[in-house]
Every structure is written in C-alpha cells, then in structure tokens.
GROMACS .gro file of C-alpha atoms in nm:
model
  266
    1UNK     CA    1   5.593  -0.135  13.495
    2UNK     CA    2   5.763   0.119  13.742
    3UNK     CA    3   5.495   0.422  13.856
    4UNK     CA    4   5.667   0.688  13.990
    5UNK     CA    5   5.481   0.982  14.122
    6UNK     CA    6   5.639   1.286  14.226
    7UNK     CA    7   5.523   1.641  14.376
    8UNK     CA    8   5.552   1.850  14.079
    9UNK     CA    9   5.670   1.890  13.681
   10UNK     CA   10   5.974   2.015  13.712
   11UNK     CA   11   6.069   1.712  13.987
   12UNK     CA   12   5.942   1.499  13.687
   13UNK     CA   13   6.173   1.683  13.446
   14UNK     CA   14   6.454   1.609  13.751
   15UNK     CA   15   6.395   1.264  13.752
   16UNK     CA   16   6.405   1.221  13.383
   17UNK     CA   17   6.709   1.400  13.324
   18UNK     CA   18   6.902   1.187  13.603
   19UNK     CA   19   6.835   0.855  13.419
   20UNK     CA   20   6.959   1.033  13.061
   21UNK     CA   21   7.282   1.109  13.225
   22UNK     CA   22   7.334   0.791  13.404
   23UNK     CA   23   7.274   0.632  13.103
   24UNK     CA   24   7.523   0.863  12.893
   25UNK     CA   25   7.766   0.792  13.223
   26UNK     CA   26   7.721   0.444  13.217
   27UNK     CA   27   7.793   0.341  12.867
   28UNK     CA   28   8.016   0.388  12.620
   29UNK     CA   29   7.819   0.491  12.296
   30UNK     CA   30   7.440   0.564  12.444
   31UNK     CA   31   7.161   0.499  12.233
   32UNK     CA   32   6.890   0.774  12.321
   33UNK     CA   33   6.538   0.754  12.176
   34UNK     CA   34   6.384   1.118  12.187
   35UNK     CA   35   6.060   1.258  12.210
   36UNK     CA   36   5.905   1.604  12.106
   37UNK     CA   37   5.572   1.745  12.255
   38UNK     CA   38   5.519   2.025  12.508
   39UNK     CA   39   5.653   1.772  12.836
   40UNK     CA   40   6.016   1.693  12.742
   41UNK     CA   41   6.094   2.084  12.697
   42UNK     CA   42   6.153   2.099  13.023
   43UNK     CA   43   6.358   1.774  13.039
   44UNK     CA   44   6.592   1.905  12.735
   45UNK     CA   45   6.628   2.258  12.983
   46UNK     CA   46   6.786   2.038  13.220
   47UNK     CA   47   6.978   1.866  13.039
   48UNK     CA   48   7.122   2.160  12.870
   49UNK     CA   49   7.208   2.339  13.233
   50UNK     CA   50   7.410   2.089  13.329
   51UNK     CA   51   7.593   2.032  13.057
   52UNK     CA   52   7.653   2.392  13.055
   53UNK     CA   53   7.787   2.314  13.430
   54UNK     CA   54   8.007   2.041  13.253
   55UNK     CA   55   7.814   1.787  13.428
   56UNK     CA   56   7.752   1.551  13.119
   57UNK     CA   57   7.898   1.510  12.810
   58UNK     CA   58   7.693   1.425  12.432
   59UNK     CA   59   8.022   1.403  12.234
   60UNK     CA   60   7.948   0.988  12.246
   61UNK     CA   61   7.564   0.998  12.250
   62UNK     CA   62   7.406   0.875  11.943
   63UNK     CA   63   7.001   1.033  11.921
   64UNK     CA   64   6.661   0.865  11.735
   65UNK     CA   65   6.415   1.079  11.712
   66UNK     CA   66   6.033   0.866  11.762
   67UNK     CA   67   5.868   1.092  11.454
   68UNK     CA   68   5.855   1.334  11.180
   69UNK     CA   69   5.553   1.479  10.978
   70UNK     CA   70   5.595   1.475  10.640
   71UNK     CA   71   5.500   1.727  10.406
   72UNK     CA   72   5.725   2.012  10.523
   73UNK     CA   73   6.095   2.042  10.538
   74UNK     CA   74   6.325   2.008  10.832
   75UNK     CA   75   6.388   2.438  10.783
   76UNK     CA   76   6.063   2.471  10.848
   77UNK     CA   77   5.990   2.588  11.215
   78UNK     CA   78   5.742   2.347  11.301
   79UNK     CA   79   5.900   2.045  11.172
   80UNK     CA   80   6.036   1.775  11.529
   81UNK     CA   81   6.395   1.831  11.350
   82UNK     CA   82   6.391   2.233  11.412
   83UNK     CA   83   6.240   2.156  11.729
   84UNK     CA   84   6.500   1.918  11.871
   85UNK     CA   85   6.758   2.207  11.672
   86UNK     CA   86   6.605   2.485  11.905
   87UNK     CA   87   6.555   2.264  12.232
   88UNK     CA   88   6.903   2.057  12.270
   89UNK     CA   89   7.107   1.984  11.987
   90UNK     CA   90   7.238   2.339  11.894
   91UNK     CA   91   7.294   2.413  12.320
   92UNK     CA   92   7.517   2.049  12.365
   93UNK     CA   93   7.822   1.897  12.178
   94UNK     CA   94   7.609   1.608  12.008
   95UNK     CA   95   7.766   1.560  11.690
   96UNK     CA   96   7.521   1.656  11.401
   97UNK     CA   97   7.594   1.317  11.233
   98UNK     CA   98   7.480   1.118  11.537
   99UNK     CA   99   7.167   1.280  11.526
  100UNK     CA  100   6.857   1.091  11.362
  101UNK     CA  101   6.522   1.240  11.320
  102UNK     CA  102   6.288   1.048  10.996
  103UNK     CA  103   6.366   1.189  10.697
  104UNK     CA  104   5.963   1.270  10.552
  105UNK     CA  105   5.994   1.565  10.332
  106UNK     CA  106   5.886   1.326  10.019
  107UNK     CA  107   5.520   1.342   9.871
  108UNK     CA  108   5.674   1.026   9.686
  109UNK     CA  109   5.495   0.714   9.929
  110UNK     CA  110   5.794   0.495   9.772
  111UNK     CA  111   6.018   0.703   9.884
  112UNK     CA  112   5.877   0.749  10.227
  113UNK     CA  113   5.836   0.342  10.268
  114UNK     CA  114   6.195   0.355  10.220
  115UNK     CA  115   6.299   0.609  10.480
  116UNK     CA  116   6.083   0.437  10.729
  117UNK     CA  117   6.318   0.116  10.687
  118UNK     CA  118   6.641   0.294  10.636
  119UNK     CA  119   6.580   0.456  10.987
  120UNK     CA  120   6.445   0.098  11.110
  121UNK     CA  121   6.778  -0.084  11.011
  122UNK     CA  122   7.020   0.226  11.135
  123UNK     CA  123   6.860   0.184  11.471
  124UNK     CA  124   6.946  -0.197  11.453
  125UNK     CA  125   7.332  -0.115  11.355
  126UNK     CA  126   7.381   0.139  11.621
  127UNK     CA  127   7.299  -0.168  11.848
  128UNK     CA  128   6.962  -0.047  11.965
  129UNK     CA  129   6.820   0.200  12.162
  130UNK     CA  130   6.905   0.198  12.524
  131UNK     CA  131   6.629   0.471  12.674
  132UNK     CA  132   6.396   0.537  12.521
  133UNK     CA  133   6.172   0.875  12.626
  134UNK     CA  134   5.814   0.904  12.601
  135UNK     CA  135   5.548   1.135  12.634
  136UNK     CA  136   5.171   1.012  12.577
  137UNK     CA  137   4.898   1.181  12.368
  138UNK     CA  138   4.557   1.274  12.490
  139UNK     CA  139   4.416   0.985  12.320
  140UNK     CA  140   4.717   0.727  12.466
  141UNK     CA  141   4.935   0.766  12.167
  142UNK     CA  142   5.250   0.708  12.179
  143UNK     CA  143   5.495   0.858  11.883
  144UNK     CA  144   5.264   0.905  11.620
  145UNK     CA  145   5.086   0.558  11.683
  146UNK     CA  146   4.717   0.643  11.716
  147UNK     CA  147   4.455   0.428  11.855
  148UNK     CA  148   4.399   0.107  11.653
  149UNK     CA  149   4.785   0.056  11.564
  150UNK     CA  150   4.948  -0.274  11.592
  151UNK     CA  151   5.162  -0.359  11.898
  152UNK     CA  152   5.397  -0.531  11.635
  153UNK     CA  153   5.409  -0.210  11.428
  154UNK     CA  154   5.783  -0.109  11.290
  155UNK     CA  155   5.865   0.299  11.167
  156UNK     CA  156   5.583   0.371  10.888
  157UNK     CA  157   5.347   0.664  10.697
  158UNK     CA  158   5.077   0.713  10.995
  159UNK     CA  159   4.777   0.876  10.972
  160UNK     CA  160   4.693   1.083  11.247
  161UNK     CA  161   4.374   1.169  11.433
  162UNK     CA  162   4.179   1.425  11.444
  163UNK     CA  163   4.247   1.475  11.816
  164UNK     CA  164   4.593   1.469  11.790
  165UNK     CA  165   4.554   1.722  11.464
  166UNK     CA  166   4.342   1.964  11.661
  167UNK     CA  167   4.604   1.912  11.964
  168UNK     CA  168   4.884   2.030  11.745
  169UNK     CA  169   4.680   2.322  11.562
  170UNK     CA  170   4.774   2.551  11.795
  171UNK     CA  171   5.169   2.539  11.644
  172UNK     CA  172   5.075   2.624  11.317
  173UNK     CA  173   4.986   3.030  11.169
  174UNK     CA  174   4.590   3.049  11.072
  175UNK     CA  175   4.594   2.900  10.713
  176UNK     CA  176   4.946   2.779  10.730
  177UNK     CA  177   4.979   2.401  10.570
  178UNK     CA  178   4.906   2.145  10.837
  179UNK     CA  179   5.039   1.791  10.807
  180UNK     CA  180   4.787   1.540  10.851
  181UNK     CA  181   5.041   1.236  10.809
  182UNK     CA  182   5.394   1.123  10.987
  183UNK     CA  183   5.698   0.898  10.961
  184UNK     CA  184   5.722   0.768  11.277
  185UNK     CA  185   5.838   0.453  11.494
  186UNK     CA  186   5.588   0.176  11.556
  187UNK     CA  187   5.502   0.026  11.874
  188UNK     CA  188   5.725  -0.303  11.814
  189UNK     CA  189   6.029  -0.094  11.744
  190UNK     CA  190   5.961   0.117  12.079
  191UNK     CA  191   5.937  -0.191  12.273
  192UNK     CA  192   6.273  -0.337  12.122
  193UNK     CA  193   6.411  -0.015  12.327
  194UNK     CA  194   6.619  -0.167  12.630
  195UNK     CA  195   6.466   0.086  12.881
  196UNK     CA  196   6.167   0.322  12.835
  197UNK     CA  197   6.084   0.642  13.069
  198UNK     CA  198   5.731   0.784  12.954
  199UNK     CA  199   5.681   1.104  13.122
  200UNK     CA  200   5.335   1.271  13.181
  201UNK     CA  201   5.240   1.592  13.383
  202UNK     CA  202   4.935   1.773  13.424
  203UNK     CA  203   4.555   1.696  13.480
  204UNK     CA  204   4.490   1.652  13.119
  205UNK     CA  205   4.696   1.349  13.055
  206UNK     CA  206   4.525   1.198  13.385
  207UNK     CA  207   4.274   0.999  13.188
  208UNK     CA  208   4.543   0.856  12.892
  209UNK     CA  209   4.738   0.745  13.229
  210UNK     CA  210   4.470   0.625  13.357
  211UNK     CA  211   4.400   0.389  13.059
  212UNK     CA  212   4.753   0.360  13.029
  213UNK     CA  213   4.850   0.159  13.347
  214UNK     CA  214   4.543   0.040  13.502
  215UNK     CA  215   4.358  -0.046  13.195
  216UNK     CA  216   4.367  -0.317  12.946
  217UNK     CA  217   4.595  -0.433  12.690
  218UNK     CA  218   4.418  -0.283  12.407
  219UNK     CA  219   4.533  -0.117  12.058
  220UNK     CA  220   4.271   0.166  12.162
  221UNK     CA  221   4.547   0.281  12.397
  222UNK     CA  222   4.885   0.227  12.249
  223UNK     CA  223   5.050   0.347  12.490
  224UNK     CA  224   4.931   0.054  12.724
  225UNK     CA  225   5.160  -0.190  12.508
  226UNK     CA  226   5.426  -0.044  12.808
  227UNK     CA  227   5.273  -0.312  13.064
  228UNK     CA  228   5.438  -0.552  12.804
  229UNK     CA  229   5.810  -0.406  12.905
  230UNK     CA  230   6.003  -0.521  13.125
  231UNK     CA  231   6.198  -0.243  13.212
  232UNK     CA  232   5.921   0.038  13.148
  233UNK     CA  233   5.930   0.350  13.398
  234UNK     CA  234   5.605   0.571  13.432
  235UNK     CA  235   5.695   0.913  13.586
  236UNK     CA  236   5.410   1.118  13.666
  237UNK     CA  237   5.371   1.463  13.845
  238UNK     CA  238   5.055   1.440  14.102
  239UNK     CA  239   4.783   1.609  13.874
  240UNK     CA  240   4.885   1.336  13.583
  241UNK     CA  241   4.831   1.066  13.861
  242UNK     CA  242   4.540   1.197  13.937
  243UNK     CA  243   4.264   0.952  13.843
  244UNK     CA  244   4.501   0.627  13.901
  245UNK     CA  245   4.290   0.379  14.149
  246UNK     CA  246   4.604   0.201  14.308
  247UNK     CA  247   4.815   0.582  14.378
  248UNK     CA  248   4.894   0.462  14.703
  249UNK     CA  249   4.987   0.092  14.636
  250UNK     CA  250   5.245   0.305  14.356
  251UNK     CA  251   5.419   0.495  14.605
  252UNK     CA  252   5.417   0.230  14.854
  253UNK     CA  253   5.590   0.036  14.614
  254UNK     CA  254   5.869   0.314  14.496
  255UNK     CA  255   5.880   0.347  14.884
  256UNK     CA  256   6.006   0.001  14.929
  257UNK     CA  257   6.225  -0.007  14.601
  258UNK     CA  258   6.428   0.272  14.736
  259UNK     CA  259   6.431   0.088  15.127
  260UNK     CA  260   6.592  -0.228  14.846
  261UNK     CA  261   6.803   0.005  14.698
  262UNK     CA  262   6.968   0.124  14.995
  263UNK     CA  263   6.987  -0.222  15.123
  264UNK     CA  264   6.709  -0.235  15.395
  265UNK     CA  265   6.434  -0.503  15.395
  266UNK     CA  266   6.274  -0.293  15.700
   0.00000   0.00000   0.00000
C-alpha cells in the first residue's frame, strides 16, 4: 500500500486526476472504476478543465460506476447516475454507451440479483477495470460495502447503515423518499481492479484512515481489505492523515520512491 500525503485537497484532487489521464494516455481502451461522494467532485472539476484545454481525451474510455441505490430512477436528482450526468459525463466526449452505472430502479429482488451479475460479467468482458477510484465512508466503507461485508463479496442488494444513511440525509428534501438499500460492487470485485487510488481529505475521514492503513485486516473496516492490493495508492490531504502513527515513515517513503523514480539511490 502506497500513502501519499500531500499539503492540501485540491493537491489531492491534482494528484488523482494525473494518474486518470496517464492511464487514459497509456492504454488503448481504459477501464475506469468511478466513485461518487462529496471528495471526487473536485477530481471530476479537473478532469473536466483539462479536457476543456484538450489535454485528454474520453472518446476511448470505458466507465463502471462502484454503486447505485435502488428505489429511485436514474432522472431522479439524487440518484449516482444524475450525479456522474451533472459532474463529468455531460462536460467530456465519453460515449453514453461506454458508460456503466448499476441499473437498481427494480422493487423486483429477482430482478435486482440479476443486474448485480449482468454488471459483474460486463466488467469481466471489457477486460477489467484498470483504476479503480475510491473514496472511504466514515465508518471505512468502501462503495456501499458496510462494516461486516465479505472481502470475497461480488456486486449485490446491500443494506446500508445507519451512519452512512444519516451521512447522506443531508441530499435528500425533508420527507422526500430515502433509499435505505444499494446495488453496488463487492469488495472481491474492487480488488480484481488492476490499480486502486482511494482518496480521502479532511479531519473527519482521519479516524476511517486511521483504521484503514494502520489497523487490522478486519470486515469491521472494509476498506482495510486495500492492504491486500498490490498496487493500492492512499492519497490523503494533511487533516485526513491526521491521526496516522507512522506519517513520517509515509513521506519518508514517497520521498525515496520519487529519489527511485528519478534514478538516484542517494
């Protein structure tokens, strides 16, 4: 696991967008995993500016969304479909078709099973995902995968917590239908990704991160099932980094990764 800490959030969002374009850059039909949430806004701004400044190109980029909640359509304004709409697909030249959020607008749990492994086996036969992004719930969940799920898990109906559904009340009206449930990737499918980037900012994720990389390999943290990747980057702004014991041994080491890089063993 790769800890990177950096001074702010918007050198996080930086960062994050770098790797999506060098990925886009460096093959020839990227796989992107996306994430919703309040932290990758600012990574889908960035990635919008420059391909407004013709910088990057989405015309071969082929998108998989980590979750949906079902019970409400993808018109309505809160669903992670109109939300990656009003964030990056409608501002780049991503074809609609390569797009791929869960399709969960079914009460029918049939039909739902079966969405969760259509989207399982069209992942699969666009060869994979190739980065994945990541942000990480209060509670350490990653996608909808709450404490207690399996590190094996595939795409399936999750419940969510009440943590995560008083987290999110603050996107619905008063009164307004709430979902309580979600389609979304599972933990084994995530770590079948060939690259993940979880990004985390701000002094309220501190703890999650905390758990996340310095404590154990435990279902009450799913997000910890990242110290199982081999190619997993952390990228924290200084307030989400805040509580980590080892801080220092972190940037020592991204220290001498980059002296590697540029081909110094100083």
């Amino acid at each position: 696991m790769q800890v990177i800490i950096l001074p702010s959030a918007h050198e996080v969002a930086l960062y994050a967008a770098d790797r999506v374009v060098d990925v886009i850059n460096t093959k020839p039909d990227p796989v992107l995993g996306l994430a919703t949430g309040s932290t990758p806004i600012a990574l889908y701004k960035e990635l919008v500016a420059r391909y407004q400044a013709k910088n990057v190109s989405f015309r071969r980029v082929t998108s998989f969304n980590l979750d949906e909640y079902i019970g409400i359509t993808d018109a309505h304004q809160q669903s992670y479909r109109a939300f990656m709409e009003h964030y990056l697909f409608e501002q780049i030249d991503i074809f609609d078709e390569n797009t791929h959020v869960p399709i969960a607008d079914s009460q029918d749990v049939d039909v739902l099973k079966r969405s969760a492994q259509d989207y399982e086996q069209c992942i699969q036969l666009a060869g994979g995902i190739d980065l994945q992004i990541l942000g990480i719930g209060l509670n350490g969940h990653i996608g909808f995968n709450e404490p207690t799920s399996s590190f094996a898990s595939r795409t399936r109906i999750k419940t969510l917590s009440e943590s995560t559904v008083v987290a999110n009340k603050r996107f619905f009206e008063e009164g307004e239908y709430q979902p309580h449930l979600a389609l979304t990737m599972g933990i084994g499918t995530i770590l079948e990704s060939k690259s993940v980037l979880l990004m985390a900012t701000g002094k309220t994720k501190a703890e999650a991160v905390k758990a996340m990389i310095e404590g154990p390999l435990s279902a009450m943290c799913p997000a910890s099932a990242l110290q199982l990747h081999e190619a997993a980057t952390i990228v924290l702004d200084e307030e989400a980094a805040g509580l980590l014991e080892l801080k220092e041994y972190y940037q020592w080491c991204e220290q001498k990764r980059q002296q590697l890089h540029e081909g110094s063993l100083a």
